[in-house]
Coordinates of N, CA, C and O and ligand atoms in Angstrom, one line a residue:
X29 N 40.7 70.6 -83.8 CA 41.8 70.8 -83.4 C 42.0 72.3 -83.7 O 42.5 72.9 -84.9
X30 N 42.7 73.2 -82.6 CA 43.0 74.4 -82.9 C 44.7 74.4 -83.3 O 45.3 73.4 -82.9
X31 N 44.8 75.6 -83.5 CA 46.5 75.4 -83.8 C 47.5 75.3 -82.6 O 48.5 74.7 -82.8
X32 N 47.0 75.5 -81.4 CA 48.0 75.3 -80.4 C 47.8 73.7 -80.0 O 48.8 73.0 -79.9
X33 N 46.5 73.0 -80.2 CA 46.5 71.5 -80.2 C 47.4 70.9 -81.3 O 47.8 70.0 -81.3
X34 N 47.0 71.4 -82.6 CA 48.1 71.0 -83.7 C 49.5 71.0 -83.3 O 50.0 70.0 -83.6
X35 N 50.0 72.1 -83.2 CA 51.7 71.9 -82.7 C 51.9 71.1 -81.5 O 52.9 70.6 -81.4
X36 N 50.9 71.0 -80.3 CA 51.2 70.2 -79.5 C 51.4 68.5 -80.0 O 52.1 67.9 -79.7
X37 N 50.2 68.2 -81.0 CA 50.4 66.9 -81.6 C 51.6 66.7 -82.4 O 52.3 65.7 -82.3
X38 N 52.2 67.9 -83.1 CA 53.1 67.7 -84.0 C 54.4 67.4 -83.2 O 55.4 66.6 -83.5
X39 N 54.3 68.2 -82.1 CA 55.5 67.9 -81.0 C 55.6 66.6 -80.5 O 56.8 65.9 -80.7
X40 N 54.5 65.9 -80.3 CA 54.7 64.5 -80.0 C 55.2 63.8 -81.2 O 55.6 62.8 -80.6
X41 N 54.5 63.8 -82.2 CA 54.8 63.0 -83.6 C 56.4 63.2 -83.4 O 57.1 62.1 -83.8
X42 N 56.7 64.2 -83.5 CA 58.4 64.3 -83.8 C 59.1 63.7 -82.6 O 60.1 63.4 -83.0
X43 N 58.7 64.1 -81.4 CA 59.3 63.2 -80.3 C 59.3 61.8 -80.6 O 60.6 60.9 -80.1
X44 N 58.2 61.3 -80.8 CA 58.0 59.8 -80.8 C 59.0 59.3 -82.1 O 59.3 58.2 -81.9
X45 N 58.8 60.0 -83.2 CA 59.7 59.6 -84.3 C 60.9 59.5 -84.0 O 61.5 58.6 -84.4
X46 N 61.5 60.5 -83.1 CA 62.8 60.4 -82.6 C 63.4 59.4 -81.8 O 64.1 58.8 -82.2
X47 N 62.3 59.3 -80.7 CA 62.5 57.9 -79.6 C 62.7 56.7 -80.6 O 63.1 55.8 -80.3
X48 N 61.7 56.5 -81.7 CA 61.4 55.3 -82.4 C 62.3 55.2 -83.6 O 62.3 53.8 -84.1
X49 N 63.2 56.1 -83.6 CA 64.1 56.0 -85.1 C 64.8 54.9 -85.5 O 65.1 54.5 -86.6
X50 N 65.4 54.3 -84.5 CA 66.2 52.8 -85.0 C 65.3 51.8 -84.5 O 66.1 50.7 -85.0
X51 N 64.3 51.9 -84.5 CA 63.2 50.6 -84.6 C 62.4 50.3 -85.9 O 62.0 51.1 -86.4
X52 N 62.1 49.1 -85.9 CA 61.5 48.8 -86.9 C 60.5 47.7 -86.7 O 60.6 46.9 -85.5
X53 N 59.4 47.7 -87.1 CA 58.3 46.4 -87.0 C 58.9 45.1 -87.4 O 60.1 45.0 -88.3
X54 N 58.4 44.2 -86.9 CA 59.0 42.8 -87.0 C 58.0 42.1 -88.1 O 58.3 40.9 -88.5
X55 N 58.3 42.8 -89.5 CA 57.5 42.4 -90.4 C 58.6 42.2 -91.9 O 59.9 42.7 -91.8
X56 N 58.0 41.6 -92.8 CA 59.0 41.4 -94.0 C 59.4 42.9 -94.6 O 60.8 42.7 -95.1
X57 N 58.7 43.8 -94.5 CA 59.2 45.0 -95.4 C 59.7 45.7 -94.2 O 60.1 46.7 -94.9
X58 N 60.4 45.4 -93.0 CA 61.1 46.0 -92.3 C 60.5 47.6 -92.2 O 61.3 48.5 -92.0
X59 N 59.1 47.7 -91.9 CA 58.6 48.9 -91.7 C 59.2 49.7 -90.5 O 59.4 49.2 -89.4
X60 N 59.3 50.9 -90.4 CA 59.7 52.0 -89.6 C 58.6 52.0 -88.2 O 57.6 51.9 -88.5
X61 N 59.1 51.9 -87.1 CA 58.2 51.6 -86.0 C 57.1 52.5 -86.0 O 56.2 52.4 -85.5
X62 N 57.8 53.9 -86.3 CA 56.8 55.0 -85.8 C 55.4 54.8 -86.8 O 54.6 55.8 -86.7
X63 N 55.4 54.2 -88.1 CA 54.1 53.6 -88.9 C 53.0 53.2 -88.0 O 51.8 53.5 -88.2
X64 N 53.3 52.6 -86.9 CA 52.4 52.1 -86.1 C 51.6 52.9 -85.1 O 50.3 53.1 -85.4
X65 N 52.3 53.9 -84.3 CA 51.5 55.0 -83.6 C 50.9 55.9 -84.5 O 49.9 56.1 -84.3
X66 N 51.4 55.9 -85.9 CA 50.7 56.8 -86.4 C 49.3 55.9 -87.2 O 48.2 56.8 -87.1
X67 N 49.3 54.8 -87.2 CA 48.3 54.3 -87.8 C 47.3 54.0 -86.6 O 46.1 54.3 -87.0
X68 N 47.5 54.1 -85.5 CA 46.9 54.1 -84.3 C 45.9 55.4 -84.3 O 44.6 55.2 -84.1
X69 N 46.8 56.5 -84.6 CA 46.2 57.9 -84.6 C 44.9 58.0 -85.8 O 43.8 58.5 -85.6
X70 N 45.2 57.3 -86.8 CA 44.5 57.3 -87.9 C 43.4 56.7 -88.0 O 42.1 56.7 -88.2
X71 N 43.4 55.2 -87.0 CA 42.2 54.6 -87.0 C 41.4 55.4 -85.9 O 40.2 55.4 -85.8
X72 N 42.1 56.1 -85.3 CA 41.1 56.8 -83.9 C 40.2 57.8 -84.5 O 39.1 58.0 -84.4
X73 N 40.9 58.7 -85.7 CA 40.2 59.7 -86.2 C 39.3 58.8 -87.4 O 38.0 59.5 -87.2
X74 N 39.9 58.3 -88.2 CA 39.0 58.0 -89.2 C 37.9 56.8 -88.8 O 36.8 56.9 -89.5
X75 N 38.2 55.7 -88.1 CA 37.1 54.8 -87.7 C 36.4 55.2 -86.7 O 35.3 54.8 -86.2
X76 N 37.0 56.0 -85.7 CA 36.4 56.3 -84.1 C 35.8 57.6 -84.1 O 35.2 57.9 -82.9
X77 N 36.1 58.5 -84.9 CA 35.9 60.0 -84.7 C 36.1 60.5 -83.8 O 35.5 61.0 -83.1
X78 N 37.2 60.1 -83.2 CA 38.1 60.6 -82.1 C 38.9 61.6 -82.3 O 39.8 61.6 -83.3
X79 N 38.6 63.0 -81.9 CA 39.5 63.9 -82.2 C 40.0 65.1 -81.0 O 40.5 66.2 -81.3
X80 N 39.9 64.1 -79.8 CA 40.6 65.0 -78.7 C 41.8 65.0 -78.8 O 42.6 63.8 -78.7
X81 N 42.2 66.3 -78.6 CA 43.9 66.2 -78.4 C 44.7 65.6 -77.9 O 45.9 65.0 -78.0
X82 N 44.3 65.2 -76.4 CA 45.1 64.7 -75.5 C 45.1 63.2 -75.8 O 46.0 62.5 -75.7
X83 N 43.6 62.7 -76.5 CA 43.9 61.3 -76.8 C 44.7 61.1 -78.0 O 45.5 60.0 -78.1
X84 N 44.7 61.8 -79.0 CA 45.6 61.7 -80.0 C 47.1 61.6 -79.5 O 48.1 61.0 -80.5
X85 N 47.2 62.8 -78.8 CA 48.6 63.0 -78.5 C 49.1 61.8 -77.5 O 50.1 61.3 -77.8
X86 N 48.3 61.4 -76.7 CA 49.0 60.1 -76.1 C 49.3 58.7 -77.1 O 49.6 58.1 -76.8
X87 N 47.8 58.5 -78.0 CA 48.0 57.7 -78.9 C 49.4 57.7 -79.6 O 50.1 56.6 -80.1
X88 N 49.8 58.9 -80.0 CA 50.9 58.8 -80.9 C 52.2 58.5 -80.1 O 53.3 58.0 -80.4
X89 N 52.2 58.6 -78.6 CA 53.5 58.5 -77.9 C 53.1 57.1 -77.3 O 53.8 56.9 -76.3
X90 N 52.1 56.2 -77.5 CA 51.6 55.3 -76.8 C 52.9 54.2 -76.4 O 52.5 53.5 -75.4
X91 N 53.6 53.8 -77.2 CA 54.5 52.8 -76.9 C 56.0 53.5 -76.7 O 57.0 52.7 -76.5
X92 N 56.1 54.7 -76.3 CA 57.3 55.1 -76.1 C 57.9 55.1 -74.8 O 59.1 54.7 -74.6
X93 N 57.1 54.9 -73.7 CA 57.5 54.3 -72.2 C 57.8 52.8 -72.4 O 58.9 52.3 -71.7
X94 N 57.0 52.3 -73.1 CA 57.1 50.5 -73.0 C 58.3 50.0 -74.1 O 59.2 49.3 -73.8
X95 N 58.9 50.8 -74.9 CA 59.7 50.6 -76.4 C 60.7 51.2 -76.4 O 61.4 51.0 -77.2
X96 N 60.7 52.2 -75.8 CA 62.0 53.4 -75.9 C 62.7 53.7 -74.7 O 62.0 53.5 -73.6
X97 N 63.6 54.4 -74.4 CA 64.1 55.0 -73.7 C 63.6 56.4 -73.2 O 64.3 57.3 -73.5
X98 N 62.3 56.4 -72.8 CA 62.1 57.8 -72.4 C 61.3 57.8 -71.0 O 61.3 56.7 -70.6
X99 N 61.9 58.7 -70.2 CA 61.2 58.7 -69.0 C 59.7 59.5 -69.0 O 59.5 60.4 -69.7
X100 N 59.0 59.0 -67.9 CA 57.9 59.6 -67.7 C 58.0 60.8 -67.3 O 57.1 61.8 -68.0
X101 N 59.3 61.4 -67.0 CA 59.6 63.0 -66.5 C 59.5 63.5 -67.9 O 59.1 64.7 -67.9
X102 N 60.1 63.4 -68.8 CA 60.2 63.7 -70.4 C 58.8 63.9 -70.6 O 58.3 64.9 -71.3
X103 N 58.1 63.0 -70.7 CA 56.7 63.4 -71.0 C 55.6 64.2 -70.4 O 54.9 65.1 -71.1
X104 N 56.0 64.1 -69.2 CA 55.2 65.2 -68.3 C 55.7 66.6 -68.6 O 54.6 67.2 -68.9
X105 N 56.8 66.7 -68.8 CA 57.3 68.0 -68.8 C 56.8 68.7 -70.4 O 56.5 70.0 -70.5
X106 N 57.0 67.7 -71.1 CA 56.8 68.3 -72.7 C 55.0 67.9 -73.0 O 54.6 69.1 -73.7
X107 N 54.1 67.4 -72.3 CA 52.9 67.0 -73.0 C 52.0 67.3 -71.7 O 51.0 67.3 -72.1
X108 N 52.5 67.2 -70.5 CA 51.6 67.5 -69.3 C 51.3 66.3 -68.9 O 51.2 65.0 -69.2
X109 N 50.8 66.3 -67.4 CA 50.0 65.0 -66.7 C 49.2 64.4 -67.4 O 49.3 63.1 -67.4
X110 N 47.9 64.8 -67.7 CA 46.8 64.0 -68.4 C 47.4 63.3 -69.5 O 46.8 62.2 -69.5
X111 N 48.3 63.9 -70.5 CA 49.1 62.7 -71.6 C 49.7 61.8 -71.0 O 49.6 60.5 -71.2
X112 N 50.5 62.3 -70.0 CA 51.6 61.1 -69.4 C 50.5 60.0 -68.7 O 50.9 58.9 -68.9
X113 N 49.7 60.4 -67.9 CA 48.6 59.6 -67.3 C 48.0 58.3 -68.0 O 48.2 57.3 -68.3
X114 N 47.8 59.0 -69.4 CA 46.8 58.1 -70.4 C 48.3 57.2 -70.9 O 47.9 56.0 -71.2
X115 N 49.1 57.9 -71.2 CA 50.5 56.8 -71.8 C 50.5 56.0 -71.0 O 50.8 54.4 -71.4
X116 N 50.6 56.4 -69.5 CA 51.1 54.8 -68.5 C 49.8 54.2 -68.7 O 50.0 52.7 -68.5
X117 N 48.5 54.3 -68.7 CA 47.4 53.6 -68.4 C 47.8 52.5 -69.9 O 47.1 51.3 -69.5
X118 N 48.5 52.6 -70.9 CA 48.4 51.7 -72.1 C 49.7 51.1 -72.3 O 50.1 50.7 -73.0
X119 N 50.2 51.1 -71.1 CA 51.9 50.7 -71.0 C 52.1 49.4 -70.2 O 51.6 49.4 -69.2
X120 N 52.5 48.6 -70.8 CA 52.9 47.3 -69.9 C 53.9 47.1 -69.0 O 54.7 47.8 -69.4
X121 N 54.1 46.9 -67.8 CA 54.9 46.8 -67.3 C 56.0 45.5 -67.7 O 56.1 44.5 -67.5
X122 N 57.0 46.3 -68.3 CA 58.1 45.0 -68.8 C 58.8 44.4 -68.2 O 59.5 43.6 -68.6
X123 N 58.9 44.6 -66.6 CA 59.5 43.7 -65.9 C 58.9 42.4 -65.9 O 59.4 41.3 -65.4
X124 N 57.7 42.4 -65.9 CA 56.6 41.5 -65.9 C 57.1 40.3 -66.9 O 57.1 40.9 -68.4
X125 N 56.9 38.9 -66.8 CA 57.0 37.9 -67.9 C 55.9 38.1 -69.2 O 54.7 38.7 -68.4
X126 N 56.0 37.9 -70.4 CA 55.4 38.2 -71.2 C 53.7 37.8 -70.7 O 52.6 38.4 -71.2
X127 N 53.8 36.3 -70.4 CA 52.2 35.6 -70.3 C 51.7 36.6 -69.1 O 50.2 36.9 -69.2
X128 N 52.2 37.0 -68.1 CA 51.6 37.7 -67.0 C 50.8 39.2 -67.8 O 49.9 39.6 -67.5
X129 N 51.8 39.8 -68.6 CA 51.5 41.0 -69.1 C 50.3 40.9 -70.0 O 49.3 41.6 -70.0
X130 N 50.2 40.0 -70.6 CA 49.0 39.5 -71.4 C 47.8 38.9 -70.5 O 46.5 39.6 -70.9
X131 N 48.0 38.3 -69.5 CA 46.9 38.4 -68.7 C 46.4 39.7 -68.2 O 45.1 39.6 -67.7
X132 N 47.4 40.5 -67.4 CA 47.0 41.4 -67.2 C 46.1 42.7 -67.8 O 45.3 43.3 -67.6
X133 N 46.3 42.7 -69.3 CA 45.6 43.4 -70.3 C 44.1 42.9 -70.2 O 43.4 44.1 -70.2
X134 N 43.9 41.8 -70.1 CA 42.7 41.2 -70.0 C 42.1 41.8 -68.8 O 40.9 42.3 -69.0
X135 N 42.9 41.4 -67.6 CA 42.0 41.8 -66.7 C 41.8 43.2 -66.3 O 40.8 43.7 -65.7
X136 N 42.8 44.2 -66.7 CA 42.8 45.4 -66.4 C 41.9 46.3 -67.2 O 41.5 47.4 -67.0
X137 N 41.6 45.9 -68.3 CA 41.1 46.6 -69.6 C 39.7 47.1 -69.3 O 39.6 48.3 -69.6
X138 N 38.9 46.4 -68.5 CA 37.8 47.4 -68.0 C 37.7 48.6 -67.0 O 36.9 49.2 -66.5
X139 N 39.0 48.3 -66.3 CA 39.3 49.7 -65.2 C 39.8 50.9 -65.8 O 40.0 51.7 -64.8
X140 N 40.5 50.7 -66.8 CA 41.2 51.8 -67.3 C 40.0 52.9 -68.0 O 38.8 52.9 -68.1
X141 N 40.3 54.2 -68.1 CA 39.7 55.1 -68.3 C 39.1 55.1 -69.6 O 39.7 54.5 -70.7
X142 N 38.0 55.8 -70.0 CA 37.3 55.7 -71.2 C 38.4 56.2 -72.3 O 38.3 55.8 -73.5
X143 N 39.0 57.2 -72.2 CA 40.1 57.8 -73.0 C 41.1 56.6 -73.7 O 41.4 56.3 -74.9
X144 N 41.8 55.9 -72.2 CA 42.6 54.9 -72.5 C 42.2 53.9 -73.3 O 42.6 52.8 -74.1
X145 N 40.8 53.5 -73.1 CA 40.1 52.3 -73.5 C 40.3 52.5 -75.3 O 40.5 51.5 -76.1
X146 N 39.8 53.5 -75.7 CA 39.9 53.9 -77.3 C 41.3 53.8 -77.8 O 41.4 53.3 -78.8
X147 N 42.2 54.3 -77.2 CA 43.6 53.9 -77.5 C 43.8 52.6 -77.4 O 44.5 52.0 -78.9
X148 N 43.7 52.1 -76.7 CA 44.0 50.3 -76.3 C 43.3 49.7 -77.7 O 43.7 48.8 -78.3
X149 N 42.0 50.2 -77.9 CA 41.0 49.4 -78.8 C 41.6 49.8 -80.3 O 41.9 48.9 -81.1
X150 N 42.3 50.9 -80.6 CA 42.8 51.3 -81.8 C 44.1 50.9 -82.1 O 44.5 50.4 -83.3
X151 N 44.8 50.6 -81.1 CA 46.2 49.8 -81.1 C 46.0 48.2 -81.6 O 46.4 47.6 -82.3
X152 N 44.8 47.3 -80.5 CA 44.8 46.1 -81.3 C 44.0 46.0 -83.0 O 44.5 45.3 -83.6
X153 N 43.2 47.2 -83.1 CA 42.8 47.2 -84.6 C 44.1 47.3 -85.8 O 44.2 46.4 -86.6
X154 N 44.9 48.1 -85.3 CA 46.2 48.3 -86.0 C 47.0 47.0 -86.0 O 47.7 46.8 -87.2
X155 N 47.0 46.4 -85.0 CA 47.8 45.3 -84.8 C 47.2 44.2 -85.7 O 47.8 43.1 -86.4
X156 N 46.1 43.9 -85.3 CA 45.2 42.9 -86.3 C 45.5 43.3 -87.7 O 45.7 42.3 -88.5
X157 N 45.0 44.4 -88.1 CA 45.6 45.0 -89.7 C 46.7 44.4 -90.1 O 46.9 43.7 -91.2
X158 N 48.0 44.8 -89.2 CA 49.0 44.0 -89.6 C 49.0 42.7 -89.8 O 50.1 42.6 -90.7
X159 N 48.3 41.9 -89.1 CA 48.7 40.5 -88.8 C 48.2 40.0 -90.4 O 48.5 39.3 -90.8
X160 N 47.3 40.8 -90.8 CA 46.3 40.5 -91.6 C 47.3 40.7 -93.1 O 47.3 40.1 -94.2
X161 N 47.6 41.9 -93.2 CA 48.1 42.8 -94.2 C 49.8 42.2 -94.5 O 50.5 42.3 -95.4
X162 N 50.3 42.7 -93.3 CA 52.0 42.6 -93.2 C 52.3 42.1 -91.9 O 52.9 42.8 -91.0
X163 N 52.1 41.0 -91.6 CA 52.2 40.1 -90.8 C 54.0 40.2 -90.0 O 54.8 40.2 -91.0
X164 N 54.1 39.9 -88.9 CA 55.5 39.7 -88.3 C 55.9 38.4 -89.0 O 55.1 37.3 -89.3
X165 N 57.3 38.7 -89.3 CA 57.9 37.8 -90.5 C 57.7 36.1 -90.0 O 57.4 35.0 -90.5
X166 N 58.0 36.0 -88.8 CA 58.1 34.7 -87.8 C 56.9 34.1 -87.6 O 56.6 32.9 -87.1
X167 N 55.7 34.6 -87.6 CA 54.3 34.3 -87.1 C 53.6 33.2 -88.0 O 53.4 33.6 -89.2
X168 N 53.4 32.1 -87.7 CA 52.4 31.2 -88.4 C 50.8 31.5 -88.0 O 50.7 32.2 -87.2
X169 N 50.2 30.6 -88.9 CA 48.6 31.0 -88.8 C 48.2 30.8 -87.1 O 47.5 31.6 -86.8
X170 N 48.5 29.7 -86.6 CA 48.3 29.8 -84.9 C 48.6 30.6 -84.2 O 47.9 31.1 -83.5
X171 N 49.6 31.1 -84.1 CA 50.1 32.3 -83.5 C 49.3 33.6 -83.9 O 48.9 34.3 -83.0
X172 N 48.8 33.9 -85.1 CA 48.3 35.0 -85.5 C 46.8 34.6 -85.1 O 46.2 35.5 -84.3
X173 N 46.5 33.6 -85.1 CA 44.8 33.4 -84.4 C 45.0 33.5 -83.0 O 43.8 34.1 -82.1
X174 N 46.2 33.0 -82.3 CA 46.0 33.3 -80.8 C 46.1 34.8 -80.4 O 45.3 35.2 -79.6
X175 N 46.7 35.4 -81.1 CA 46.8 36.7 -81.0 C 45.5 37.8 -81.1 O 44.9 38.1 -80.2
X176 N 44.8 37.0 -82.2 CA 43.3 37.7 -82.3 C 42.5 37.2 -81.2 O 41.6 37.8 -80.7
X177 N 42.3 36.0 -80.8 CA 41.6 35.4 -79.5 C 41.8 36.2 -78.4 O 41.0 36.7 -77.6
X178 N 43.3 36.8 -78.2 CA 43.6 37.2 -77.0 C 42.9 38.8 -77.2 O 42.8 39.5 -76.1
X179 N 43.3 39.6 -78.1 CA 43.1 40.7 -78.4 C 41.4 40.9 -78.1 O 41.0 41.8 -77.6
X180 N 40.3 39.8 -78.7 CA 39.2 39.8 -78.7 C 38.7 39.7 -76.9 O 38.0 40.7 -76.5
X181 N 39.7 38.8 -76.2 CA 39.5 39.1 -74.7 C 39.7 40.4 -74.1 O 39.2 41.0 -73.1
X182 N 40.7 41.0 -74.7 CA 41.1 42.3 -74.3 C 39.9 43.4 -74.5 O 39.5 44.0 -73.4
X183 N 39.6 43.4 -75.9 CA 38.4 44.0 -76.4 C 37.1 44.0 -75.4 O 36.5 44.8 -75.3
X184 N 36.9 42.8 -75.0 CA 35.7 42.6 -74.0 C 35.6 43.6 -72.8 O 34.3 44.1 -72.7
X185 N 36.8 43.9 -72.4 CA 36.6 44.7 -71.3 C 37.1 46.4 -71.9 O 36.5 47.5 -71.0
X186 N 37.2 46.7 -73.1 CA 36.9 48.0 -73.6 C 35.9 48.5 -74.1 O 35.5 49.7 -74.8
X187 N 34.6 47.7 -74.2 CA 33.5 47.7 -74.7 C 32.5 49.1 -73.9 O 33.0 49.1 -72.8
X188 N 31.8 49.7 -74.9 CA 30.6 50.5 -74.2 C 31.3 52.1 -74.3 O 30.6 52.7 -73.6
X189 N 32.2 52.3 -74.9 CA 32.8 53.9 -75.0 C 32.9 54.4 -76.3 O 32.0 55.4 -76.5
X190 N 33.3 53.9 -77.2 CA 33.0 54.1 -78.8 C 32.3 53.2 -79.8 O 33.2 52.1 -80.1
X191 N 31.5 53.2 -79.9 CA 30.7 51.9 -81.0 C 31.3 51.8 -82.2 O 31.3 50.6 -82.8
X192 N 31.7 53.0 -82.8 CA 32.2 52.8 -84.1 C 33.7 52.3 -84.1 O 33.7 51.1 -85.1
X193 N 34.4 52.4 -83.1 CA 35.6 51.3 -83.2 C 35.5 50.2 -82.6 O 35.9 49.0 -83.2
X194 N 34.4 49.8 -81.9 CA 34.2 48.4 -81.8 C 33.6 47.5 -82.8 O 34.0 46.7 -82.8
X195 N 32.6 48.6 -83.5 CA 32.2 47.8 -84.7 C 33.5 47.5 -85.6 O 33.7 46.4 -86.3
X196 N 34.1 48.3 -85.8 CA 35.4 48.2 -86.6 C 36.2 47.0 -86.2 O 36.6 46.0 -86.9
X197 N 36.6 46.9 -84.9 CA 37.3 45.6 -84.4 C 36.6 44.4 -84.6 O 37.1 43.5 -85.1
X198 N 35.0 44.3 -84.4 CA 34.5 43.3 -84.5 C 34.8 42.8 -86.1 O 34.7 41.5 -86.3
X199 N 34.4 43.8 -86.9 CA 34.4 43.5 -88.6 C 35.8 42.8 -88.9 O 36.0 41.8 -89.5
X200 N 36.6 43.3 -88.2 CA 38.4 42.9 -88.6 C 38.6 41.8 -88.3 O 39.1 41.0 -88.9
X201 N 37.9 41.4 -87.1 CA 38.1 40.2 -86.5 C 37.4 39.0 -87.3 O 38.0 37.9 -87.4
X202 N 36.5 39.3 -87.7 CA 35.6 38.6 -88.3 C 36.3 38.1 -89.7 O 36.5 36.6 -90.1
X203 N 36.7 39.1 -90.3 CA 37.2 39.0 -91.6 C 38.6 38.1 -91.5 O 39.1 37.4 -92.2
X204 N 39.7 38.5 -90.4 CA 40.6 37.9 -90.2 C 40.4 36.5 -89.9 O 41.2 35.5 -90.3
X205 N 39.5 36.1 -89.1 CA 39.2 34.3 -88.9 C 38.9 34.0 -90.1 O 39.7 32.6 -90.2
X206 N 38.1 34.5 -91.0 CA 37.9 33.8 -92.1 C 38.9 33.5 -93.0 O 39.2 32.4 -93.5
X207 N 39.6 34.6 -93.3 CA 40.9 34.4 -93.9 C 41.8 33.4 -93.3 O 42.5 32.5 -94.4
X208 N 42.3 33.4 -92.1 CA 43.0 32.5 -91.6 C 42.5 31.2 -91.4 O 43.5 30.4 -91.6
X209 N 41.5 31.0 -91.1 CA 41.0 29.5 -91.3 C 40.9 29.1 -92.6 O 41.3 27.8 -92.7
X210 N 40.8 30.0 -93.5 CA 40.8 29.2 -95.0 C 42.2 28.6 -95.1 O 42.7 27.8 -95.7
X211 N 43.4 29.7 -94.8 CA 44.8 29.3 -94.8 C 45.0 28.2 -94.0 O 45.9 27.1 -94.5
X212 N 44.4 27.8 -93.1 CA 44.6 26.7 -92.0 C 44.2 25.5 -92.7 O 44.7 24.4 -92.3
X213 N 43.1 25.3 -93.4 CA 42.6 24.3 -93.8 C 43.2 23.8 -95.4 O 43.2 22.7 -95.6
X214 N 43.9 24.8 -96.1 CA 44.6 24.6 -97.3 C 45.7 23.5 -96.9 O 46.5 23.7 -96.1
Ligands
ZN305 ZN1 51.0 49.9 -79.9

């Protein structure tokens, strides 16, 4: 990343932190929401060796359209159309019922761009890691396993782009199942 890319990324981090400032993750620790997009960026660089500034900028912004009052125009103006297009590719249509959105993620995974596929996979890795280490307070084991099964279906459509990320995902799913199955049997 050159200095221009870095300042663009920090501008996006600042924007996302501001938009998510009153939101918390639904875990026991009441984690600030912004920790999640930061984690997604960290997974991309650390596990996926992804250093493309547009991908990392879109990753830090990936939940702003879906979960905050951000207008697409704001993102276009500040970060440009390629970043906006990427964010849109990983944004669910909140007007649709939850089960439809979940089905569409599975159906559409293979049709999105390679850049968006990597963001989506890193997002799933981050969410599963949270389920393992710092889960939503109201989720029982069944719900956790359901999420992992669904994420695996989505990930099926995201393969063939970044082997390192895919291996990380598979490893995490394996560990999670082991852990959760044990908990289930107890
Ligand atoms: Zn996310």
